[in-house]
Amino acid sequence: MFFSIIIPTYNPKQYLSTLLNSIITNECIDDIEIIISDDCSTESFKDICNQFPQCHFKFITNDKHYGFPRVGRENGANAASGAWLCFADQDDY
């Protein structure tokens, strides 16, 4: 992978489709891994990710709810295999 896009999330269901749609408009989608670093969400969102089979996902879940995205960014960066790290928040598009 060339790019790893790290997305810290917590209950992202209302935002995630918009963000993923904006990512897949990129022409180099084959060179991107999307790392979703979840902060112990109480709602399921993997069904949304399943709507994007062209994306390469990694899922990470924090060991507890921290309430801020720093931990998710760090965990995602540690799991990344891309040469470049990119960061997006769940409500970005």
PDB file of N, CA and C in Angstrom, residues 1-62:
ATOM      1  N   MET A   1       0.835  -1.187   0.000  1.00  0.00           N
ATOM      2  CA  MET A   1       0.000   0.000   0.000  1.00  0.00           C
ATOM      3  C   MET A   1       0.880   1.252   0.000  1.00  0.00           C
ATOM      4  N   PHE A   2       0.409   2.219  -0.700  1.00  0.00           N
ATOM      5  CA  PHE A   2       1.144   3.475  -0.760  1.00  0.00           C
ATOM      6  C   PHE A   2       0.632   4.456   0.298  1.00  0.00           C
ATOM      7  N   PHE A   3      -0.695   4.526   0.466  1.00  0.00           N
ATOM      8  CA  PHE A   3      -1.298   5.410   1.460  1.00  0.00           C
ATOM      9  C   PHE A   3      -2.076   4.592   2.478  1.00  0.00           C
ATOM     10  N   SER A   4      -1.969   4.971   3.728  1.00  0.00           N
ATOM     11  CA  SER A   4      -2.842   4.453   4.785  1.00  0.00           C
ATOM     12  C   SER A   4      -3.664   5.635   5.274  1.00  0.00           C
ATOM     13  N   ILE A   5      -4.978   5.522   5.150  1.00  0.00           N
ATOM     14  CA  ILE A   5      -5.877   6.565   5.648  1.00  0.00           C
ATOM     15  C   ILE A   5      -6.425   6.084   6.981  1.00  0.00           C
ATOM     16  N   ILE A   6      -6.127   6.815   8.024  1.00  0.00           N
ATOM     17  CA  ILE A   6      -6.499   6.436   9.382  1.00  0.00           C
ATOM     18  C   ILE A   6      -7.696   7.273   9.809  1.00  0.00           C
ATOM     19  N   ILE A   7      -8.762   6.585  10.212  1.00  0.00           N
ATOM     20  CA  ILE A   7     -10.003   7.254  10.593  1.00  0.00           C
ATOM     21  C   ILE A   7     -10.369   6.824  12.016  1.00  0.00           C
ATOM     22  N   PRO A   8     -10.142   7.687  13.001  1.00  0.00           N
ATOM     23  CA  PRO A   8     -10.635   7.373  14.347  1.00  0.00           C
ATOM     24  C   PRO A   8     -12.151   7.576  14.377  1.00  0.00           C
ATOM     25  N   THR A   9     -12.863   6.627  14.965  1.00  0.00           N
ATOM     26  CA  THR A   9     -14.326   6.704  14.953  1.00  0.00           C
ATOM     27  C   THR A   9     -14.925   6.432  16.329  1.00  0.00           C
ATOM     28  N   TYR A  10     -16.126   6.968  16.491  1.00  0.00           N
ATOM     29  CA  TYR A  10     -17.002   6.608  17.600  1.00  0.00           C
ATOM     30  C   TYR A  10     -18.423   6.842  17.122  1.00  0.00           C
ATOM     31  N   ASN A  11     -19.202   5.774  17.005  1.00  0.00           N
ATOM     32  CA  ASN A  11     -20.568   5.832  16.484  1.00  0.00           C
ATOM     33  C   ASN A  11     -20.636   6.652  15.191  1.00  0.00           C
ATOM     34  N   PRO A  12     -19.921   6.206  14.151  1.00  0.00           N
ATOM     35  CA  PRO A  12     -19.794   6.998  12.933  1.00  0.00           C
ATOM     36  C   PRO A  12     -20.881   6.772  11.897  1.00  0.00           C
ATOM     37  N   LYS A  13     -21.897   6.007  12.217  1.00  0.00           N
ATOM     38  CA  LYS A  13     -22.828   5.535  11.197  1.00  0.00           C
ATOM     39  C   LYS A  13     -23.415   6.650  10.334  1.00  0.00           C
ATOM     40  N   GLN A  14     -23.757   7.774  10.901  1.00  0.00           N
ATOM     41  CA  GLN A  14     -24.390   8.829  10.107  1.00  0.00           C
ATOM     42  C   GLN A  14     -23.418   9.550   9.187  1.00  0.00           C
ATOM     43  N   TYR A  15     -22.124   9.393   9.401  1.00  0.00           N
ATOM     44  CA  TYR A  15     -21.122  10.110   8.614  1.00  0.00           C
ATOM     45  C   TYR A  15     -20.307   9.235   7.672  1.00  0.00           C
ATOM     46  N   LEU A  16     -20.145   7.981   7.987  1.00  0.00           N
ATOM     47  CA  LEU A  16     -19.137   7.145   7.354  1.00  0.00           C
ATOM     48  C   LEU A  16     -19.337   6.975   5.849  1.00  0.00           C
ATOM     49  N   SER A  17     -20.561   6.822   5.383  1.00  0.00           N
ATOM     50  CA  SER A  17     -20.800   6.649   3.948  1.00  0.00           C
ATOM     51  C   SER A  17     -20.305   7.848   3.157  1.00  0.00           C
ATOM     52  N   THR A  18     -20.573   9.037   3.648  1.00  0.00           N
ATOM     53  CA  THR A  18     -20.133  10.248   2.957  1.00  0.00           C
ATOM     54  C   THR A  18     -18.623  10.304   2.870  1.00  0.00           C
ATOM     55  N   LEU A  19     -17.951   9.994   3.965  1.00  0.00           N
ATOM     56  CA  LEU A  19     -16.488  10.006   3.968  1.00  0.00           C
ATOM     57  C   LEU A  19     -15.934   8.963   3.006  1.00  0.00           C
ATOM     58  N   LEU A  20     -16.436   7.742   3.055  1.00  0.00           N
ATOM     59  CA  LEU A  20     -15.921   6.687   2.187  1.00  0.00           C
ATOM     60  C   LEU A  20     -16.193   6.996   0.719  1.00  0.00           C
ATOM     61  N   ASN A  21     -17.340   7.571   0.419  1.00  0.00           N
ATOM     62  CA  ASN A  21     -17.614   7.980  -0.961  1.00  0.00           C
ATOM     63  C   ASN A  21     -16.604   9.004  -1.445  1.00  0.00           C
ATOM     64  N   SER A  22     -16.203   9.912  -0.577  1.00  0.00           N
ATOM     65  CA  SER A  22     -15.230  10.922  -0.994  1.00  0.00           C
ATOM     66  C   SER A  22     -13.841  10.297  -1.180  1.00  0.00           C
ATOM     67  N   ILE A  23     -13.531   9.245  -0.436  1.00  0.00           N
ATOM     68  CA  ILE A  23     -12.240   8.582  -0.585  1.00  0.00           C
ATOM     69  C   ILE A  23     -12.190   7.783  -1.886  1.00  0.00           C
ATOM     70  N   ILE A  24     -13.265   7.090  -2.233  1.00  0.00           N
ATOM     71  CA  ILE A  24     -13.212   6.229  -3.416  1.00  0.00           C
ATOM     72  C   ILE A  24     -13.259   7.012  -4.719  1.00  0.00           C
ATOM     73  N   THR A  25     -13.513   8.302  -4.674  1.00  0.00           N
ATOM     74  CA  THR A  25     -13.437   9.085  -5.904  1.00  0.00           C
ATOM     75  C   THR A  25     -11.992   9.288  -6.326  1.00  0.00           C
ATOM     76  N   ASN A  26     -11.060   8.953  -5.452  1.00  0.00           N
ATOM     77  CA  ASN A  26      -9.639   9.047  -5.764  1.00  0.00           C
ATOM     78  C   ASN A  26      -9.286   7.966  -6.783  1.00  0.00           C
ATOM     79  N   GLU A  27      -8.503   8.315  -7.763  1.00  0.00           N
ATOM     80  CA  GLU A  27      -8.171   7.376  -8.833  1.00  0.00           C
ATOM     81  C   GLU A  27      -7.196   6.282  -8.411  1.00  0.00           C
ATOM     82  N   CYS A  28      -6.528   6.436  -7.286  1.00  0.00           N
ATOM     83  CA  CYS A  28      -5.537   5.432  -6.882  1.00  0.00           C
ATOM     84  C   CYS A  28      -6.060   4.577  -5.723  1.00  0.00           C
ATOM     85  N   ILE A  29      -7.332   4.206  -5.764  1.00  0.00           N
ATOM     86  CA  ILE A  29      -7.950   3.463  -4.672  1.00  0.00           C
ATOM     87  C   ILE A  29      -7.235   2.133  -4.404  1.00  0.00           C
ATOM     88  N   ASP A  30      -6.588   1.553  -5.429  1.00  0.00           N
ATOM     89  CA  ASP A  30      -5.870   0.296  -5.222  1.00  0.00           C
ATOM     90  C   ASP A  30      -4.644   0.465  -4.343  1.00  0.00           C
ATOM     91  N   ASP A  31      -4.149   1.678  -4.214  1.00  0.00           N
ATOM     92  CA  ASP A  31      -2.952   1.955  -3.424  1.00  0.00           C
ATOM     93  C   ASP A  31      -3.281   2.478  -2.029  1.00  0.00           C
ATOM     94  N   ILE A  32      -4.542   2.324  -1.610  1.00  0.00           N
ATOM     95  CA  ILE A  32      -4.983   2.888  -0.335  1.00  0.00           C
ATOM     96  C   ILE A  32      -5.500   1.782   0.577  1.00  0.00           C
ATOM     97  N   GLU A  33      -5.065   1.818   1.831  1.00  0.00           N
ATOM     98  CA  GLU A  33      -5.723   1.018   2.852  1.00  0.00           C
ATOM     99  C   GLU A  33      -6.434   1.990   3.785  1.00  0.00           C
ATOM    100  N   ILE A  34      -7.607   1.611   4.219  1.00  0.00           N
ATOM    101  CA  ILE A  34      -8.394   2.442   5.120  1.00  0.00           C
ATOM    102  C   ILE A  34      -8.415   1.745   6.474  1.00  0.00           C
ATOM    103  N   ILE A  35      -7.862   2.420   7.457  1.00  0.00           N
ATOM    104  CA  ILE A  35      -7.803   1.865   8.808  1.00  0.00           C
ATOM    105  C   ILE A  35      -8.850   2.580   9.654  1.00  0.00           C
ATOM    106  N   ILE A  36      -9.839   1.835  10.090  1.00  0.00           N
ATOM    107  CA  ILE A  36     -10.871   2.384  10.963  1.00  0.00           C
ATOM    108  C   ILE A  36     -10.516   1.977  12.378  1.00  0.00           C
ATOM    109  N   SER A  37     -10.193   2.970  13.178  1.00  0.00           N
ATOM    110  CA  SER A  37      -9.780   2.756  14.557  1.00  0.00           C
ATOM    111  C   SER A  37     -10.927   3.201  15.450  1.00  0.00           C
ATOM    112  N   ASP A  38     -11.667   2.232  15.940  1.00  0.00           N
ATOM    113  CA  ASP A  38     -12.918   2.510  16.646  1.00  0.00           C
ATOM    114  C   ASP A  38     -12.707   2.650  18.155  1.00  0.00           C
ATOM    115  N   ASP A  39     -13.367   3.638  18.724  1.00  0.00           N
ATOM    116  CA  ASP A  39     -13.273   3.935  20.156  1.00  0.00           C
ATOM    117  C   ASP A  39     -14.436   3.297  20.914  1.00  0.00           C
ATOM    118  N   CYS A  40     -14.644   1.983  20.694  1.00  0.00           N
ATOM    119  CA  CYS A  40     -15.686   1.201  21.376  1.00  0.00           C
ATOM    120  C   CYS A  40     -17.088   1.738  21.088  1.00  0.00           C
ATOM    121  N   SER A  41     -17.414   1.875  19.811  1.00  0.00           N
ATOM    122  CA  SER A  41     -18.744   2.348  19.406  1.00  0.00           C
ATOM    123  C   SER A  41     -19.829   1.450  19.968  1.00  0.00           C
ATOM    124  N   THR A  42     -20.984   2.045  20.188  1.00  0.00           N
ATOM    125  CA  THR A  42     -22.137   1.279  20.646  1.00  0.00           C
ATOM    126  C   THR A  42     -23.049   0.903  19.487  1.00  0.00           C
ATOM    127  N   GLU A  43     -22.753   1.393  18.285  1.00  0.00           N
ATOM    128  CA  GLU A  43     -23.534   1.042  17.105  1.00  0.00           C
ATOM    129  C   GLU A  43     -22.639   0.319  16.100  1.00  0.00           C
ATOM    130  N   SER A  44     -23.252  -0.565  15.332  1.00  0.00           N
ATOM    131  CA  SER A  44     -22.511  -1.300  14.308  1.00  0.00           C
ATOM    132  C   SER A  44     -22.362  -0.434  13.063  1.00  0.00           C
ATOM    133  N   PHE A  45     -21.197  -0.483  12.445  1.00  0.00           N
ATOM    134  CA  PHE A  45     -20.979   0.302  11.229  1.00  0.00           C
ATOM    135  C   PHE A  45     -20.296  -0.515  10.132  1.00  0.00           C
ATOM    136  N   LYS A  46     -19.924  -1.747  10.406  1.00  0.00           N
ATOM    137  CA  LYS A  46     -19.222  -2.547   9.396  1.00  0.00           C
ATOM    138  C   LYS A  46     -20.101  -2.838   8.193  1.00  0.00           C
ATOM    139  N   ASP A  47     -21.436  -2.819   8.368  1.00  0.00           N
ATOM    140  CA  ASP A  47     -22.325  -3.005   7.225  1.00  0.00           C
ATOM    141  C   ASP A  47     -22.143  -1.888   6.202  1.00  0.00           C
ATOM    142  N   ILE A  48     -21.818  -0.692   6.675  1.00  0.00           N
ATOM    143  CA  ILE A  48     -21.547   0.423   5.762  1.00  0.00           C
ATOM    144  C   ILE A  48     -20.257   0.138   4.998  1.00  0.00           C
ATOM    145  N   CYS A  49     -19.234  -0.324   5.678  1.00  0.00           N
ATOM    146  CA  CYS A  49     -17.960  -0.632   5.022  1.00  0.00           C
ATOM    147  C   CYS A  49     -18.133  -1.737   3.992  1.00  0.00           C
ATOM    148  N   ASN A  50     -19.023  -2.679   4.249  1.00  0.00           N
ATOM    149  CA  ASN A  50     -19.265  -3.767   3.301  1.00  0.00           C
ATOM    150  C   ASN A  50     -19.842  -3.257   1.984  1.00  0.00           C
ATOM    151  N   GLN A  51     -20.387  -2.054   1.971  1.00  0.00           N
ATOM    152  CA  GLN A  51     -20.920  -1.460   0.746  1.00  0.00           C
ATOM    153  C   GLN A  51     -19.805  -0.928  -0.155  1.00  0.00           C
ATOM    154  N   PHE A  52     -18.559  -1.010   0.305  1.00  0.00           N
ATOM    155  CA  PHE A  52     -17.406  -0.516  -0.443  1.00  0.00           C
ATOM    156  C   PHE A  52     -16.397  -1.651  -0.636  1.00  0.00           C
ATOM    157  N   PRO A  53     -16.755  -2.664  -1.443  1.00  0.00           N
ATOM    158  CA  PRO A  53     -15.869  -3.825  -1.592  1.00  0.00           C
ATOM    159  C   PRO A  53     -14.544  -3.506  -2.281  1.00  0.00           C
ATOM    160  N   GLN A  54     -14.478  -2.381  -2.967  1.00  0.00           N
ATOM    161  CA  GLN A  54     -13.242  -1.997  -3.651  1.00  0.00           C
ATOM    162  C   GLN A  54     -12.201  -1.446  -2.684  1.00  0.00           C
ATOM    163  N   CYS A  55     -12.583  -1.199  -1.442  1.00  0.00           N
ATOM    164  CA  CYS A  55     -11.665  -0.635  -0.448  1.00  0.00           C
ATOM    165  C   CYS A  55     -10.981  -1.746   0.352  1.00  0.00           C
ATOM    166  N   HIS A  56      -9.768  -1.484   0.744  1.00  0.00           N
ATOM    167  CA  HIS A  56      -9.003  -2.394   1.601  1.00  0.00           C
ATOM    168  C   HIS A  56      -9.090  -1.852   3.027  1.00  0.00           C
ATOM    169  N   PHE A  57      -9.846  -2.531   3.891  1.00  0.00           N
ATOM    170  CA  PHE A  57     -10.070  -2.070   5.255  1.00  0.00           C
ATOM    171  C   PHE A  57      -9.236  -2.855   6.257  1.00  0.00           C
ATOM    172  N   LYS A  58      -8.822  -2.167   7.304  1.00  0.00           N
ATOM    173  CA  LYS A  58      -8.334  -2.773   8.538  1.00  0.00           C
ATOM    174  C   LYS A  58      -9.185  -2.179   9.649  1.00  0.00           C
ATOM    175  N   PHE A  59      -9.605  -3.012  10.588  1.00  0.00           N
ATOM    176  CA  PHE A  59     -10.411  -2.546  11.708  1.00  0.00           C
ATOM    177  C   PHE A  59      -9.642  -2.756  13.003  1.00  0.00           C
ATOM    178  N   ILE A  60      -9.615  -1.717  13.809  1.00  0.00           N
ATOM    179  CA  ILE A  60      -8.976  -1.763  15.117  1.00  0.00           C
ATOM    180  C   ILE A  60     -10.011  -1.264  16.127  1.00  0.00           C
ATOM    181  N   THR A  61     -10.096  -1.913  17.269  1.00  0.00           N
ATOM    182  CA  THR A  61     -10.977  -1.440  18.335  1.00  0.00           C
ATOM    183  C   THR A  61     -10.130  -1.149  19.566  1.00  0.00           C
ATOM    184  N   ASN A  62     -10.313   0.021  20.135  1.00  0.00           N
ATOM    185  CA  ASN A  62      -9.588   0.387  21.356  1.00  0.00           C
ATOM    186  C   ASN A  62      -9.967  -0.567  22.483  1.00  0.00           C
TER     187      ASN A  62
END
